[in-house]
C-alpha cells in the first residue's frame, strides 16, 4: 500500500514540477503541406528549402477552422517566401529558421485569425541544392 502511495505521489508531482513549456492540447495542431521556398544568392537561384510546419490552434474548434483555411494559409506562405529572402543576413544560403517561423506565424494569424492561432512550429527544413549547369 505504501509503494502504491509513493508511486501515485511521484506520478502527480512530475507534471507539476515540469512547469514552463506546456504541450498543446490534443487535437489543436494542424500539419501544413510542404512549402517549397527558393534560396537566392546574388540574384541567382542556388537551392530550394523544403519546409514542413504545423500550426497550433488555441482549441480543437480553432484547429478545425485553421484546417478549413489551409489552402488560403498555404497560398500566403508561398507568396511570403517568394517575396523576400528566407536566408540569414550573414549567409543568404542558410535558412533563418526563427525569422521564417515568425513570418509564417504572422501569415497564419492574418488568414485564420489571431484569436485562433497560438503558435507555429517548424518540423523540418531540408535544403536541396540546384544541379550545376553544364
PDB file of N, CA, C and O in Angstrom, residues 61-102:
ATOM      1  N   UNK A  61     -11.679  23.364 -31.760  1.00  0.00           N
ATOM      2  CA  UNK A  61     -12.558  24.039 -32.727  1.00  0.00           C
ATOM      3  C   UNK A  61     -11.763  25.015 -33.592  1.00  0.00           C
ATOM      4  O   UNK A  61     -11.989  25.118 -34.799  1.00  0.00           O
ATOM      5  N   UNK A  62     -10.805  25.725 -32.989  1.00  0.00           N
ATOM      6  CA  UNK A  62      -9.956  26.636 -33.761  1.00  0.00           C
ATOM      7  C   UNK A  62      -9.130  25.844 -34.774  1.00  0.00           C
ATOM      8  O   UNK A  62      -8.916  26.300 -35.900  1.00  0.00           O
ATOM      9  N   UNK A  63      -8.671  24.642 -34.390  1.00  0.00           N
ATOM     10  CA  UNK A  63      -7.904  23.796 -35.311  1.00  0.00           C
ATOM     11  C   UNK A  63      -8.754  23.395 -36.510  1.00  0.00           C
ATOM     12  O   UNK A  63      -8.249  23.324 -37.641  1.00  0.00           O
ATOM     13  N   UNK A  64     -10.031  23.159 -36.296  1.00  0.00           N
ATOM     14  CA  UNK A  64     -10.937  22.840 -37.414  1.00  0.00           C
ATOM     15  C   UNK A  64     -11.030  24.036 -38.355  1.00  0.00           C
ATOM     16  O   UNK A  64     -10.956  23.897 -39.577  1.00  0.00           O
ATOM     17  N   UNK A  65     -11.169  25.224 -37.785  1.00  0.00           N
ATOM     18  CA  UNK A  65     -11.233  26.441 -38.608  1.00  0.00           C
ATOM     19  C   UNK A  65      -9.931  26.664 -39.371  1.00  0.00           C
ATOM     20  O   UNK A  65      -9.942  27.078 -40.533  1.00  0.00           O
ATOM     21  N   UNK A  66      -8.804  26.389 -38.718  1.00  0.00           N
ATOM     22  CA  UNK A  66      -7.499  26.520 -39.377  1.00  0.00           C
ATOM     23  C   UNK A  66      -7.397  25.513 -40.514  1.00  0.00           C
ATOM     24  O   UNK A  66      -6.949  25.843 -41.613  1.00  0.00           O
ATOM     25  N   UNK A  67      -7.831  24.289 -40.265  1.00  0.00           N
ATOM     26  CA  UNK A  67      -7.788  23.245 -41.294  1.00  0.00           C
ATOM     27  C   UNK A  67      -8.627  23.651 -42.514  1.00  0.00           C
ATOM     28  O   UNK A  67      -8.231  23.425 -43.652  1.00  0.00           O
ATOM     29  N   UNK A  68      -9.755  24.273 -42.279  1.00  0.00           N
ATOM     30  CA  UNK A  68     -10.599  24.729 -43.387  1.00  0.00           C
ATOM     31  C   UNK A  68      -9.931  25.863 -44.179  1.00  0.00           C
ATOM     32  O   UNK A  68     -10.195  26.035 -45.367  1.00  0.00           O
ATOM     33  N   UNK A  69      -9.076  26.632 -43.518  1.00  0.00           N
ATOM     34  CA  UNK A  69      -8.393  27.753 -44.167  1.00  0.00           C
ATOM     35  C   UNK A  69      -7.028  27.348 -44.739  1.00  0.00           C
ATOM     36  O   UNK A  69      -6.306  28.207 -45.263  1.00  0.00           O
ATOM     37  N   UNK A  70      -6.672  26.074 -44.667  1.00  0.00           N
ATOM     38  CA  UNK A  70      -5.350  25.610 -45.100  1.00  0.00           C
ATOM     39  C   UNK A  70      -4.973  26.071 -46.512  1.00  0.00           C
ATOM     40  O   UNK A  70      -3.853  26.554 -46.710  1.00  0.00           O
ATOM     41  N   UNK A  71      -5.839  25.969 -47.528  1.00  0.00           N
ATOM     42  CA  UNK A  71      -5.415  26.421 -48.867  1.00  0.00           C
ATOM     43  C   UNK A  71      -5.054  27.907 -48.906  1.00  0.00           C
ATOM     44  O   UNK A  71      -4.112  28.296 -49.594  1.00  0.00           O
ATOM     45  N   UNK A  72      -5.776  28.716 -48.158  1.00  0.00           N
ATOM     46  CA  UNK A  72      -5.511  30.159 -48.143  1.00  0.00           C
ATOM     47  C   UNK A  72      -4.235  30.478 -47.361  1.00  0.00           C
ATOM     48  O   UNK A  72      -3.468  31.362 -47.744  1.00  0.00           O
ATOM     49  N   UNK A  73      -4.006  29.735 -46.287  1.00  0.00           N
ATOM     50  CA  UNK A  73      -2.777  29.913 -45.499  1.00  0.00           C
ATOM     51  C   UNK A  73      -1.578  29.490 -46.343  1.00  0.00           C
ATOM     52  O   UNK A  73      -0.560  30.194 -46.391  1.00  0.00           O
ATOM     53  N   UNK A  74      -1.691  28.351 -47.028  1.00  0.00           N
ATOM     54  CA  UNK A  74      -0.593  27.868 -47.867  1.00  0.00           C
ATOM     55  C   UNK A  74      -0.292  28.869 -48.977  1.00  0.00           C
ATOM     56  O   UNK A  74       0.868  29.113 -49.288  1.00  0.00           O
ATOM     57  N   UNK A  75      -1.313  29.463 -49.557  1.00  0.00           N
ATOM     58  CA  UNK A  75      -1.113  30.481 -50.582  1.00  0.00           C
ATOM     59  C   UNK A  75      -0.339  31.670 -50.013  1.00  0.00           C
ATOM     60  O   UNK A  75       0.586  32.175 -50.643  1.00  0.00           O
ATOM     61  N   UNK A  76      -0.702  32.091 -48.812  1.00  0.00           N
ATOM     62  CA  UNK A  76       0.009  33.207 -48.170  1.00  0.00           C
ATOM     63  C   UNK A  76       1.463  32.829 -47.882  1.00  0.00           C
ATOM     64  O   UNK A  76       2.363  33.653 -48.063  1.00  0.00           O
ATOM     65  N   UNK A  77       1.700  31.588 -47.457  1.00  0.00           N
ATOM     66  CA  UNK A  77       3.064  31.126 -47.206  1.00  0.00           C
ATOM     67  C   UNK A  77       3.903  31.185 -48.485  1.00  0.00           C
ATOM     68  O   UNK A  77       5.035  31.671 -48.479  1.00  0.00           O
ATOM     69  N   UNK A  78       3.347  30.679 -49.584  1.00  0.00           N
ATOM     70  CA  UNK A  78       4.074  30.657 -50.865  1.00  0.00           C
ATOM     71  C   UNK A  78       4.400  32.075 -51.313  1.00  0.00           C
ATOM     72  O   UNK A  78       5.527  32.369 -51.740  1.00  0.00           O
ATOM     73  N   UNK A  79       3.429  32.963 -51.211  1.00  0.00           N
ATOM     74  CA  UNK A  79       3.669  34.355 -51.610  1.00  0.00           C
ATOM     75  C   UNK A  79       4.739  34.999 -50.734  1.00  0.00           C
ATOM     76  O   UNK A  79       5.595  35.744 -51.222  1.00  0.00           O
ATOM     77  N   UNK A  80       4.713  34.706 -49.435  1.00  0.00           N
ATOM     78  CA  UNK A  80       5.670  35.279 -48.490  1.00  0.00           C
ATOM     79  C   UNK A  80       7.097  34.850 -48.814  1.00  0.00           C
ATOM     80  O   UNK A  80       8.000  35.680 -48.918  1.00  0.00           O
ATOM     81  N   UNK A  81       7.331  33.533 -48.968  1.00  0.00           N
ATOM     82  CA  UNK A  81       8.702  33.058 -49.178  1.00  0.00           C
ATOM     83  C   UNK A  81       9.239  33.428 -50.557  1.00  0.00           C
ATOM     84  O   UNK A  81      10.458  33.425 -50.751  1.00  0.00           O
ATOM     85  N   UNK A  82       8.353  33.746 -51.499  1.00  0.00           N
ATOM     86  CA  UNK A  82       8.810  34.179 -52.812  1.00  0.00           C
ATOM     87  C   UNK A  82       8.992  35.698 -52.895  1.00  0.00           C
ATOM     88  O   UNK A  82       9.635  36.189 -53.818  1.00  0.00           O
ATOM     89  N   UNK A  83       8.450  36.420 -51.936  1.00  0.00           N
ATOM     90  CA  UNK A  83       8.558  37.879 -51.944  1.00  0.00           C
ATOM     91  C   UNK A  83       9.838  38.373 -51.284  1.00  0.00           C
ATOM     92  O   UNK A  83      10.364  39.417 -51.662  1.00  0.00           O
ATOM     93  N   UNK A  84      10.336  37.640 -50.295  1.00  0.00           N
ATOM     94  CA  UNK A  84      11.527  38.073 -49.562  1.00  0.00           C
ATOM     95  C   UNK A  84      12.382  36.862 -49.221  1.00  0.00           C
ATOM     96  O   UNK A  84      11.875  35.750 -49.066  1.00  0.00           O
ATOM     97  N   UNK A  85      13.670  37.096 -49.089  1.00  0.00           N
ATOM     98  CA  UNK A  85      14.622  36.027 -48.801  1.00  0.00           C
ATOM     99  C   UNK A  85      14.328  35.358 -47.457  1.00  0.00           C
ATOM    100  O   UNK A  85      13.914  36.013 -46.500  1.00  0.00           O
ATOM    101  N   UNK A  86      14.568  34.044 -47.397  1.00  0.00           N
ATOM    102  CA  UNK A  86      14.422  33.326 -46.125  1.00  0.00           C
ATOM    103  C   UNK A  86      15.791  33.064 -45.495  1.00  0.00           C
ATOM    104  O   UNK A  86      15.892  32.417 -44.465  1.00  0.00           O
ATOM    105  N   UNK A  87      16.853  33.568 -46.134  1.00  0.00           N
ATOM    106  CA  UNK A  87      18.216  33.359 -45.644  1.00  0.00           C
ATOM    107  C   UNK A  87      18.592  34.326 -44.541  1.00  0.00           C
ATOM    108  O   UNK A  87      17.941  35.351 -44.330  1.00  0.00           O
ATOM    109  N   UNK A  88      19.649  33.974 -43.833  1.00  0.00           N
ATOM    110  CA  UNK A  88      20.160  34.860 -42.790  1.00  0.00           C
ATOM    111  C   UNK A  88      20.882  36.042 -43.437  1.00  0.00           C
ATOM    112  O   UNK A  88      21.291  35.968 -44.597  1.00  0.00           O
ATOM    113  N   UNK A  89      21.060  37.101 -42.674  1.00  0.00           N
ATOM    114  CA  UNK A  89      21.754  38.273 -43.203  1.00  0.00           C
ATOM    115  C   UNK A  89      23.228  37.953 -43.456  1.00  0.00           C
ATOM    116  O   UNK A  89      23.808  38.410 -44.433  1.00  0.00           O
ATOM    117  N   UNK A  90      23.834  37.145 -42.590  1.00  0.00           N
ATOM    118  CA  UNK A  90      25.247  36.806 -42.733  1.00  0.00           C
ATOM    119  C   UNK A  90      25.498  35.847 -43.897  1.00  0.00           C
ATOM    120  O   UNK A  90      26.514  35.943 -44.576  1.00  0.00           O
ATOM    121  N   UNK A  91      24.580  34.907 -44.118  1.00  0.00           N
ATOM    122  CA  UNK A  91      24.735  33.919 -45.184  1.00  0.00           C
ATOM    123  C   UNK A  91      23.368  33.631 -45.784  1.00  0.00           C
ATOM    124  O   UNK A  91      22.585  32.871 -45.226  1.00  0.00           O
ATOM    125  N   UNK A  92      23.058  34.226 -46.930  1.00  0.00           N
ATOM    126  CA  UNK A  92      21.738  34.048 -47.526  1.00  0.00           C
ATOM    127  C   UNK A  92      21.423  32.613 -47.939  1.00  0.00           C
ATOM    128  O   UNK A  92      20.279  32.278 -48.206  1.00  0.00           O
ATOM    129  N   UNK A  93      22.428  31.728 -47.974  1.00  0.00           N
ATOM    130  CA  UNK A  93      22.172  30.344 -48.349  1.00  0.00           C
ATOM    131  C   UNK A  93      21.754  29.483 -47.158  1.00  0.00           C
ATOM    132  O   UNK A  93      21.427  28.317 -47.322  1.00  0.00           O
ATOM    133  N   UNK A  94      21.745  30.072 -45.964  1.00  0.00           N
ATOM    134  CA  UNK A  94      21.320  29.379 -44.747  1.00  0.00           C
ATOM    135  C   UNK A  94      19.961  29.933 -44.330  1.00  0.00           C
ATOM    136  O   UNK A  94      19.785  31.145 -44.216  1.00  0.00           O
ATOM    137  N   UNK A  95      19.004  29.043 -44.089  1.00  0.00           N
ATOM    138  CA  UNK A  95      17.651  29.466 -43.727  1.00  0.00           C
ATOM    139  C   UNK A  95      17.635  30.025 -42.305  1.00  0.00           C
ATOM    140  O   UNK A  95      18.125  29.395 -41.374  1.00  0.00           O
ATOM    141  N   UNK A  96      17.077  31.208 -42.170  1.00  0.00           N
ATOM    142  CA  UNK A  96      16.896  31.847 -40.862  1.00  0.00           C
ATOM    143  C   UNK A  96      15.598  31.299 -40.271  1.00  0.00           C
ATOM    144  O   UNK A  96      14.518  31.868 -40.450  1.00  0.00           O
ATOM    145  N   UNK A  97      15.696  30.177 -39.569  1.00  0.00           N
ATOM    146  CA  UNK A  97      14.505  29.469 -39.107  1.00  0.00           C
ATOM    147  C   UNK A  97      13.647  30.271 -38.134  1.00  0.00           C
ATOM    148  O   UNK A  97      12.416  30.280 -38.276  1.00  0.00           O
ATOM    149  N   UNK A  98      14.217  30.963 -37.134  1.00  0.00           N
ATOM    150  CA  UNK A  98      13.343  31.755 -36.246  1.00  0.00           C
ATOM    151  C   UNK A  98      12.589  32.853 -36.996  1.00  0.00           C
ATOM    152  O   UNK A  98      11.399  33.082 -36.752  1.00  0.00           O
ATOM    153  N   UNK A  99      13.259  33.518 -37.920  1.00  0.00           N
ATOM    154  CA  UNK A  99      12.600  34.580 -38.683  1.00  0.00           C
ATOM    155  C   UNK A  99      11.533  33.999 -39.608  1.00  0.00           C
ATOM    156  O   UNK A  99      10.442  34.571 -39.752  1.00  0.00           O
ATOM    157  N   UNK A 100      11.831  32.854 -40.229  1.00  0.00           N
ATOM    158  CA  UNK A 100      10.855  32.215 -41.110  1.00  0.00           C
ATOM    159  C   UNK A 100       9.626  31.791 -40.318  1.00  0.00           C
ATOM    160  O   UNK A 100       8.491  32.030 -40.747  1.00  0.00           O
ATOM    161  N   UNK A 101       9.831  31.199 -39.156  1.00  0.00           N
ATOM    162  CA  UNK A 101       8.699  30.779 -38.319  1.00  0.00           C
ATOM    163  C   UNK A 101       7.857  31.982 -37.912  1.00  0.00           C
ATOM    164  O   UNK A 101       6.622  31.913 -37.931  1.00  0.00           O
ATOM    165  N   UNK A 102       8.491  33.098 -37.583  1.00  0.00           N
ATOM    166  CA  UNK A 102       7.753  34.306 -37.193  1.00  0.00           C
ATOM    167  C   UNK A 102       6.944  34.847 -38.369  1.00  0.00           C
ATOM    168  O   UNK A 102       5.786  35.268 -38.197  1.00  0.00           O
TER     169      UNK A 102
END
